[in-house]
Coordinates of C-alpha atoms in Angstrom, one line a residue:
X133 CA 97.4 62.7 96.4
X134 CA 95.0 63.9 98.8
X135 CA 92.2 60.8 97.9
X136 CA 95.3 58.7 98.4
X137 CA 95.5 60.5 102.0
X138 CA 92.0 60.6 102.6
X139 CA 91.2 56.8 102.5
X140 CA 94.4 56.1 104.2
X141 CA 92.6 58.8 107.2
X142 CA 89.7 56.6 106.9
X143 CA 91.4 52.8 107.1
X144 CA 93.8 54.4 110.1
X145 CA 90.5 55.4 111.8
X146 CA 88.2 52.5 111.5
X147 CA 91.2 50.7 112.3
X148 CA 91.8 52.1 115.5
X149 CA 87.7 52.1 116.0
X150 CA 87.5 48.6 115.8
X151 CA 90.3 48.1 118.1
X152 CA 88.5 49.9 121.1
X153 CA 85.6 48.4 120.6
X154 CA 87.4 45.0 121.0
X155 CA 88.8 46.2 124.5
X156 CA 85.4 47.9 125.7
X157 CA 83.9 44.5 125.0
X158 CA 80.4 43.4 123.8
X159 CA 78.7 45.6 126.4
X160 CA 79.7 48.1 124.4
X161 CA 77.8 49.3 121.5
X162 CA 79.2 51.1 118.8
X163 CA 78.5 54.6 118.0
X164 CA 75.4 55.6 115.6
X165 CA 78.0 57.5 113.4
X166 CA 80.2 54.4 113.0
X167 CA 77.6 52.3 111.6
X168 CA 75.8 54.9 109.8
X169 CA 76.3 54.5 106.0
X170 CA 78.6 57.1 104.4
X171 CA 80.3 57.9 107.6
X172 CA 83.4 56.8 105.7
X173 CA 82.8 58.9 103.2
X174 CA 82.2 61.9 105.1
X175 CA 84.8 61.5 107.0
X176 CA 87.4 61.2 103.9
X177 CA 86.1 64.2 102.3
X178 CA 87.0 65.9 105.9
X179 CA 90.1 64.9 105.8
X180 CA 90.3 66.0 102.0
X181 CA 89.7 69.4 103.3
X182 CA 92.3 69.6 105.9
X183 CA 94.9 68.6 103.5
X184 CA 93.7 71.5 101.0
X185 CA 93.5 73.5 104.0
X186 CA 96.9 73.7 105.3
X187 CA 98.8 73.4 101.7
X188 CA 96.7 76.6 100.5
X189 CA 97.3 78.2 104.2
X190 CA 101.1 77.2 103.8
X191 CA 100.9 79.0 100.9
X192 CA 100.3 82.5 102.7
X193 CA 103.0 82.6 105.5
X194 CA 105.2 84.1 103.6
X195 CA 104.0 86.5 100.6
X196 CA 102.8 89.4 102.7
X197 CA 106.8 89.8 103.4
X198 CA 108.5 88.5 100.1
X199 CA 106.1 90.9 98.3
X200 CA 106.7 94.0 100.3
X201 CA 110.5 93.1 99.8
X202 CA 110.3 92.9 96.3
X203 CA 108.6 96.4 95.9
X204 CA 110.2 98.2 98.9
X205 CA 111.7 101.0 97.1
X206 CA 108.5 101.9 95.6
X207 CA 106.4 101.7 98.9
X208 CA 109.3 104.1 100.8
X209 CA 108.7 106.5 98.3
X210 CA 104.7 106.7 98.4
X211 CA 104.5 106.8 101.7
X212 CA 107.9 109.0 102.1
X213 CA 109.1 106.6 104.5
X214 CA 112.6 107.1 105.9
X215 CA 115.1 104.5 105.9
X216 CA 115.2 103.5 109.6
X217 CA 111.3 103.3 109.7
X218 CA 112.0 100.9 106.3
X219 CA 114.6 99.1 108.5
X220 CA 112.3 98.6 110.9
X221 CA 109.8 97.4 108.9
X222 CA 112.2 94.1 107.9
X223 CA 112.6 93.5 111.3
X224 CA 108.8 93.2 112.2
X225 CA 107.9 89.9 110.7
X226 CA 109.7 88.0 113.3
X227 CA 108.6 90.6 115.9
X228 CA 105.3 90.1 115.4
X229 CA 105.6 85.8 115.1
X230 CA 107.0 86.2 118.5
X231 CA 104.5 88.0 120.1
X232 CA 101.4 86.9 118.8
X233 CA 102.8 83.3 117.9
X234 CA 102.9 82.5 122.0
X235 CA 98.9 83.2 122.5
X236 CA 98.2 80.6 119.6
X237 CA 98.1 77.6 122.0
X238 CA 95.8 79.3 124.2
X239 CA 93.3 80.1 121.2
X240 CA 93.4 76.6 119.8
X241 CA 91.9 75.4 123.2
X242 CA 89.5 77.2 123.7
X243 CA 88.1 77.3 119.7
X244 CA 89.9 74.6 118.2
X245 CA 93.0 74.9 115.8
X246 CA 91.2 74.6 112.8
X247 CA 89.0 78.2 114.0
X248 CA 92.0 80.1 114.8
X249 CA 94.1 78.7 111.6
X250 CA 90.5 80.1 109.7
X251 CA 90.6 83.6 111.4
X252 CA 94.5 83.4 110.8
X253 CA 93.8 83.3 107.2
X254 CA 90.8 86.3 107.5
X255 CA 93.4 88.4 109.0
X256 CA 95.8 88.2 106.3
X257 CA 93.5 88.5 103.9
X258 CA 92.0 91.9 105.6
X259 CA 96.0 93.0 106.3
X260 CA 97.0 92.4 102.5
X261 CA 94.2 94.2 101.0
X262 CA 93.9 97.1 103.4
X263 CA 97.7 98.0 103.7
X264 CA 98.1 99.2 100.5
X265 CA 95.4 101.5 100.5
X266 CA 95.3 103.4 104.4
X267 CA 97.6 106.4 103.3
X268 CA 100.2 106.6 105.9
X269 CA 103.1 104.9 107.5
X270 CA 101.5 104.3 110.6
X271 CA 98.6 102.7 108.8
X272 CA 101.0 100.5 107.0
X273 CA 102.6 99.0 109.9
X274 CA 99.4 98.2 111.3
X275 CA 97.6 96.5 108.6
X276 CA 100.9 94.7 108.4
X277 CA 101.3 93.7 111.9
X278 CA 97.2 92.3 111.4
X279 CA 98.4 90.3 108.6
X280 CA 101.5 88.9 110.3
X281 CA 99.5 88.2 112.7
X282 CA 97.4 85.6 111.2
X283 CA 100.7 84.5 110.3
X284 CA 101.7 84.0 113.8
X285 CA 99.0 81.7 114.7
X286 CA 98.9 79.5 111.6
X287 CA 102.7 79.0 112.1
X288 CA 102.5 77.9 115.3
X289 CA 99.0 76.1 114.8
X290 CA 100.0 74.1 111.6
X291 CA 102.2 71.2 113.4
X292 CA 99.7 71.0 115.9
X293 CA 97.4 70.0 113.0
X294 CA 99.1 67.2 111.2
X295 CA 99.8 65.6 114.4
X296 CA 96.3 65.7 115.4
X297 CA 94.9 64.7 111.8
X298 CA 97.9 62.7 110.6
X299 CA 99.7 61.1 113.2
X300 CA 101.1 58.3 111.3
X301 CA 102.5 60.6 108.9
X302 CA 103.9 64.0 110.4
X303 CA 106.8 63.8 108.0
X304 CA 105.2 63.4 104.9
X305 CA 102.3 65.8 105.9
X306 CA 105.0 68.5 107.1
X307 CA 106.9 67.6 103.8
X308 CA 103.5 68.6 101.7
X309 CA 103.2 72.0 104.1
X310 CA 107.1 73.0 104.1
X311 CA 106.9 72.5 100.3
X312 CA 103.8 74.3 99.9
X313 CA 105.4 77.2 102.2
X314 CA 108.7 77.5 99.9
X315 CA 106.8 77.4 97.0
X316 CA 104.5 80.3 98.5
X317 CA 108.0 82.6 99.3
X318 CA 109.6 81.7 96.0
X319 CA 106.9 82.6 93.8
X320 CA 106.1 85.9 96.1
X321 CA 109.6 87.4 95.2
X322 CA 109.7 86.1 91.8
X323 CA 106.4 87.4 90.4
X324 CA 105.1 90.3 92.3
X325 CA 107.3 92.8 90.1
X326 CA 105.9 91.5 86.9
X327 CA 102.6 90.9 88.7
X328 CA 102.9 94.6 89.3
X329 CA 103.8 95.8 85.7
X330 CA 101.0 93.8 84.2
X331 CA 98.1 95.4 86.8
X332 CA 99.2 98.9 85.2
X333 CA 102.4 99.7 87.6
X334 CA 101.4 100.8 90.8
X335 CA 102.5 99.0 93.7
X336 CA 99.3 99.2 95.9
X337 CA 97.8 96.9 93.0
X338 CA 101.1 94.8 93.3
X339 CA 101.0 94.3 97.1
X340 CA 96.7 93.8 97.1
X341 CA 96.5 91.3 94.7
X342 CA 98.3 88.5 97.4
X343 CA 94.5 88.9 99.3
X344 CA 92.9 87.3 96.9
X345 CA 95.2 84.2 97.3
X346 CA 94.9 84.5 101.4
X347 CA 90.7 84.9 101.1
X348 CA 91.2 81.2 99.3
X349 CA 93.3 79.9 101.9
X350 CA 89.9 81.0 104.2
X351 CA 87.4 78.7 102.6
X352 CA 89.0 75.0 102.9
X353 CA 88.7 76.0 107.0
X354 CA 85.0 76.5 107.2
X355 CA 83.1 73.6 107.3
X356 CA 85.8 72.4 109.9
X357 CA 85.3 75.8 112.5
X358 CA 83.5 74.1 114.8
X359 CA 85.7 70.5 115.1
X360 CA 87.9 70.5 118.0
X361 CA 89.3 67.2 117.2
X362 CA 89.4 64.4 114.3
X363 CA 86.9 62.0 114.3
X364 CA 89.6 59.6 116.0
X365 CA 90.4 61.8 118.3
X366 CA 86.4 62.1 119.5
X367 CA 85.5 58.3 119.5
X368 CA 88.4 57.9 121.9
X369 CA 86.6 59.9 124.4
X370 CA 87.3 62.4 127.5
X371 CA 88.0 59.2 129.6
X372 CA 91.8 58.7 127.8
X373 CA 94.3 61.1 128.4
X374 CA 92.2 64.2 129.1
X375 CA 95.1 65.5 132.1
X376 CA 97.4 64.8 130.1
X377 CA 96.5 66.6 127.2
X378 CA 95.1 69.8 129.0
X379 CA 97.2 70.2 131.8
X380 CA 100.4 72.6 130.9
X381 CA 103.7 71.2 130.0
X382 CA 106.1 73.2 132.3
X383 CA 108.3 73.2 128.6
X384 CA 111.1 75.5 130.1
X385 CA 111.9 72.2 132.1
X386 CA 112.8 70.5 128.9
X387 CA 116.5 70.4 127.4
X388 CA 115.2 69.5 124.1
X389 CA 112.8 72.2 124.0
X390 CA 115.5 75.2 124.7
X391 CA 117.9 73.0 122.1
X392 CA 114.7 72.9 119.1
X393 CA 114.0 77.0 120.1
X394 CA 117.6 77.8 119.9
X395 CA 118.3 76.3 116.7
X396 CA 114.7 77.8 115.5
X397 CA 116.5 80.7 116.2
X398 CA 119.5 80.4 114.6
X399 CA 118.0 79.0 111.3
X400 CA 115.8 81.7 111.0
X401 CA 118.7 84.2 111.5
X402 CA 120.2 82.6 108.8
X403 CA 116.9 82.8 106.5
X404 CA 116.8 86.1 107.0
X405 CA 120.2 87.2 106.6
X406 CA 120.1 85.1 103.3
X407 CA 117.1 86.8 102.6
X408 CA 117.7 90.5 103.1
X409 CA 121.5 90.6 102.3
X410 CA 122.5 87.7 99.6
X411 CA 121.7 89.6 96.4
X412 CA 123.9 92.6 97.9
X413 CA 126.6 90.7 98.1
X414 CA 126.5 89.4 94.7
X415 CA 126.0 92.9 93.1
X416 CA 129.0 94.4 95.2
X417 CA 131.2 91.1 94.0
X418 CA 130.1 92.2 90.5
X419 CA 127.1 90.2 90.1
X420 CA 124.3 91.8 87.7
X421 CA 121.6 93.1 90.0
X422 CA 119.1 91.2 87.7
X423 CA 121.8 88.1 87.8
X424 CA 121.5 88.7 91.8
X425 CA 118.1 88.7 92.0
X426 CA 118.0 85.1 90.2
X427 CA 120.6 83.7 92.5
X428 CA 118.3 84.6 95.6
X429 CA 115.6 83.2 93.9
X430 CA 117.5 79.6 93.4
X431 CA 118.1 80.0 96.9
X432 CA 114.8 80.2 97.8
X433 CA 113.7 77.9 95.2
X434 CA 115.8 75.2 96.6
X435 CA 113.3 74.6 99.8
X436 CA 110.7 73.4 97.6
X437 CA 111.7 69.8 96.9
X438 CA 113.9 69.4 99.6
X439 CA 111.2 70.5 102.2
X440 CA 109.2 67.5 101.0
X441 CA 112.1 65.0 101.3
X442 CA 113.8 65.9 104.3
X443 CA 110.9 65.5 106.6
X444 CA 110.1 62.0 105.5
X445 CA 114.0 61.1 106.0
X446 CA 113.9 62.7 109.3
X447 CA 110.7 60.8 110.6
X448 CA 112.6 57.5 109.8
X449 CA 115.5 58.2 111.8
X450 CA 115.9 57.5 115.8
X451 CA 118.3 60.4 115.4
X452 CA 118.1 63.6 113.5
X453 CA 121.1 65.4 114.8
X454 CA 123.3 63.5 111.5
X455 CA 120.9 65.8 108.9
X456 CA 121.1 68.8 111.1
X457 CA 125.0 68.7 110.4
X458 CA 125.0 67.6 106.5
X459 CA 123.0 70.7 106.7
X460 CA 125.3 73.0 108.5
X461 CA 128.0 71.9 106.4
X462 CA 126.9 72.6 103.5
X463 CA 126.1 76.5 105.0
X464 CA 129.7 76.7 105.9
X465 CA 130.6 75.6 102.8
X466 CA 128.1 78.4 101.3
X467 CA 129.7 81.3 103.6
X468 CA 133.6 80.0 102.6
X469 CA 132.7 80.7 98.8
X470 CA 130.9 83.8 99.5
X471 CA 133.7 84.7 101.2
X472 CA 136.8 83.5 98.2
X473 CA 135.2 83.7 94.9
X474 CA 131.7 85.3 95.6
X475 CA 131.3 86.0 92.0
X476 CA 132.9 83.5 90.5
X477 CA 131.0 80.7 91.6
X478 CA 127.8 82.3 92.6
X479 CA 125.5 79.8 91.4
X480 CA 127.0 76.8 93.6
X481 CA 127.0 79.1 96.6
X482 CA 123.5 79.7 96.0
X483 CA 122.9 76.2 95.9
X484 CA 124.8 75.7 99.0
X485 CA 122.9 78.2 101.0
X486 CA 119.5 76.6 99.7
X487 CA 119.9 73.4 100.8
X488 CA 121.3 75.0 104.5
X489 CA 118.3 77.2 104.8
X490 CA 116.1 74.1 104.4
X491 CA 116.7 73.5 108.7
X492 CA 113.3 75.1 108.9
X493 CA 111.2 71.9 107.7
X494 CA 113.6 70.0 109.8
X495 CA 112.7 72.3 113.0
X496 CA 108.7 71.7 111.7
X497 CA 109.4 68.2 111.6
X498 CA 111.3 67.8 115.0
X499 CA 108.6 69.5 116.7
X500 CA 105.8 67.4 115.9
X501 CA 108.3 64.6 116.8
X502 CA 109.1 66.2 120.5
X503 CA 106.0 65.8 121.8
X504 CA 103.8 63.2 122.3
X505 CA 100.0 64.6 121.9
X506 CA 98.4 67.4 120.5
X507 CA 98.4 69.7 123.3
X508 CA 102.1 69.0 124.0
X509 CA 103.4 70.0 120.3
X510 CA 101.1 72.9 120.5
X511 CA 103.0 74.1 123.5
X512 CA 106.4 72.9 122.1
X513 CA 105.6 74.6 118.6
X514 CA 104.5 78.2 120.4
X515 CA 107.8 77.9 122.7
X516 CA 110.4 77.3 119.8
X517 CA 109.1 79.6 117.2
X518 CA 108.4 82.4 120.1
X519 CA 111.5 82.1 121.1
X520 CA 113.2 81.7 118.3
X521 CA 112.0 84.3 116.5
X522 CA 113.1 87.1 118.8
X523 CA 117.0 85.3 118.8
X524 CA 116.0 85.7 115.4
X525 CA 116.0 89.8 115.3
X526 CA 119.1 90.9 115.6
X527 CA 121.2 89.3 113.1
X528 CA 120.1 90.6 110.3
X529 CA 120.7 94.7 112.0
X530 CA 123.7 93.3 113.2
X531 CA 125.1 92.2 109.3
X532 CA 123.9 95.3 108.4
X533 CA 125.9 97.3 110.9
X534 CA 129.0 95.0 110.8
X535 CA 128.9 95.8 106.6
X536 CA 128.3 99.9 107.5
X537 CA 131.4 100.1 109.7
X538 CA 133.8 97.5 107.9
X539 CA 132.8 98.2 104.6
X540 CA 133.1 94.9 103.5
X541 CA 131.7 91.1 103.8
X542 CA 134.3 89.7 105.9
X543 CA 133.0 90.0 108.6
X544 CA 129.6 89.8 108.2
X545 CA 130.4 86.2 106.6
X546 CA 132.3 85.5 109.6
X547 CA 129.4 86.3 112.1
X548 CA 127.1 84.6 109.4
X549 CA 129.3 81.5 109.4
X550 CA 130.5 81.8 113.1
X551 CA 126.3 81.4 114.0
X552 CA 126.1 78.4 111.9
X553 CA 128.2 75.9 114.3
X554 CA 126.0 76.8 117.4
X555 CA 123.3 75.8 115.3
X556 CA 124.4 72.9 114.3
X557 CA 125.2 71.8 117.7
X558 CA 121.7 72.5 119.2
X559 CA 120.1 71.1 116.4
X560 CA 122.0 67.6 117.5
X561 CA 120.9 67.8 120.3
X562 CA 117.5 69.1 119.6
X563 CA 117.5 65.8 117.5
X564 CA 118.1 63.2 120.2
X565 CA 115.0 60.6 120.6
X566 CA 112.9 62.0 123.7
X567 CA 110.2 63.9 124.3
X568 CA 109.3 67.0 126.5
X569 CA 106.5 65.9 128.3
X570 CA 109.1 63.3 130.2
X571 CA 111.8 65.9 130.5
X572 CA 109.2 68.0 131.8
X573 CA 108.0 65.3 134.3
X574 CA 111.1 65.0 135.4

């Protein structure tokens, strides 16, 4: 797949090459590096490396938090954590991709995303391995705030990537990373028990071992620190589009960009709900805990093709407000059954709630479909998922209190279920063909 990639990169570029050196005329001479022999290889082993790059960096967004969940109880009691500080601890992740996730366009221009996606992947790896081992709480939420982190940045960073290396093919590219991404979460919660077990029991081991899959993620990034653009991007020149691309959108200007950051939001309130409270609704309806467990992990299982397939049906569609609602509707449908038989058919819920929850490759993919150059989706991409991660904190606390003080699911599944038609709305809109840097003109 990536060779496939690779020498489509390299026919795109000498493509395009050829073109401009038709409109700068005969006068003109073409660039030592064009002509040199092996350029094209060199330049399709580059690209073979970006590809690597972001599906092994994909790959680490998201263990450093299914892995804690999946061995919570055991890290509460070694450290002697309390149960709000362990509360607090779920809400951090989208804390922390808030804050840090906004200075990631401001890194990428001044060192390049592929530098800042490289130290992205340093700090998780130096977060993973160090949390485990620093003694305290305090120490714990810090190495895990440095992890997350590098998180941050490489969320934001990674559309701003395959629009810049793969223009022609955001939806396919974002496909490959979403995929790679659920595939990362899935196998996080679904191993790191066993994982555990097998390295003798202790949950340090169990939460340490994810470094060594973050310190991989580190090496693909290298050779590429000091590129601040593909080779496309450089034989263009400063000449074309330079203002455009470095002067700052005003993005709170754009409709479309609130619309995309509010539905961020609201998809990721749903992913985390789903996340932290699925399986306890299963076990109170009667569900096996280990039965519950299995359900989540369909759940989560379910983003792995469908992260690859939506995004090249959305990329082929003037309009991708008609997905957003097949996708919201299948979420209500998940919430009714929750709701009227939660045990009795479990497994189709799950299923349900699976294919809803993938709205996050659709909100990768509508991002690098916003904007029209690098600099633009970097700013569009750092807005939505800011943003939308801090609408993003308080529905999970909130389900939790609503289930405290009822002492039941209805209404959480009503709040869960009254969210999801807000989100389908702004996600229509969010879906309309237009870009911010007009609505920003404007």
């Amino acid at each position: 797949m990536m060779g496939l990639m690779a020498s489509e990169e390299t026919r795109t570029v000498e493509t395009r090459t050829a073109m401009s050196s038709t409109e700068r005329g005969t006068a003109d001479a073409p660039r030592a590096e064009e002509t040199t022999p092996g350029a094209g290889g060199t330049r399709a082993w580059t690209v073979r490396l970006v590809v690597l790059g972001i599906v092994l960096s994909a790959l680490n967004l998201r263990p450093a938090i299914t892995s804690l969940g999946a061995l919570l109880e055991e890290v509460r009691d070694g450290l002697g954590m309390s149960g709000s500080v362990a509360g607090l601890l779920t809400s951090v992740p989208p804390l922390c991709f808030a804050v840090f996730g906004v200075t990631a366009p401001r890194l990428a221009r001044r060192f390049g995303p592929a530098a800042v996606v490289c130290a992205g992947m340093a700090a998780i790896t130096a977060g993973l391995l160090v949390r485990p081992y620093v003694g305290g709480t305090a120490g714990f939420l810090a190495a895990s705030a440095l992890a997350l982190m590098g998180i941050a940045v490489s969320n934001v960073l990674m559309p701003v990537i395959v629009k810049r290396w793969f223009p022609d093919r955001v939806g396919s590219m974002t496909g490959l990373y979403s995929m790679a991404l659920a595939l990362g979460t899935s196998v996080a919660a679904a191993v790191t028990v066993p994982l555990t077990d097998a390295l003798g029991g202790g949950w340090q081991s169990g939460l340490a071992v994810w470094a060594a899959l973050a310190a991989a993620a580190v090496l693909p990034w290298l050779p590429l620190v000091r590129d601040r653009g593909t080779a496309a991007d450089r034989r263009r020149g400063p000449a074309r589009g330079t203002a455009r691309q470095h002067a700052p959108l005003r993005i709170t200007r754009s409709r479309t960009a609130w619309a995309l950051a509010v539905f961020f939001g609201l998809q990721a309130t749903a992913a985390y709900i789903t996340m932290g409270w699925m399986p306890q609704i299963f076990r109170d309806a009667g569900v096996p805990a280990g039965t519950a467990g299995v359900l989540l992990a369909v759940t989560m299982v379910m983003g792995v093709p469908l992260a690859f397939v939506i995004p090249r049906v959305a990329t082929r569609l003037p309009h991708q407000g008609p997905i957003v609602l097949v996708l919201g509707a299948c979420g209500l449908a998940g919430y009714a059954g929750l709701y009227l038989a939660p045990a009795g058919g479990a497994w189709a819920w799950a299923l349900l709630l699976g294919v809803s929850n993938c709205a996050f490759p659709l909100a990768l993919t509508m991002v690098g479909m916003r904007a029209h150059s690098g600099a633009g989706v970097a700013q569009l991409s750092a807005f939505a998922q800011s943003t939308g991660y801090l609408i993003s904190i308080p529905g999970p606390l909130l389900v939790g209190v609503l289930y405290q003080h009822s002492g039941g699911w209805g209404l959480p599944l009503a709040l869960m279920a009254g969210l999801m038609v807000p989100q389908m709305v702004v996600g229509f809109l969010a879906g309309r063909d237009r870009t911010v840097e007009d609505e920003a003109a404007r």
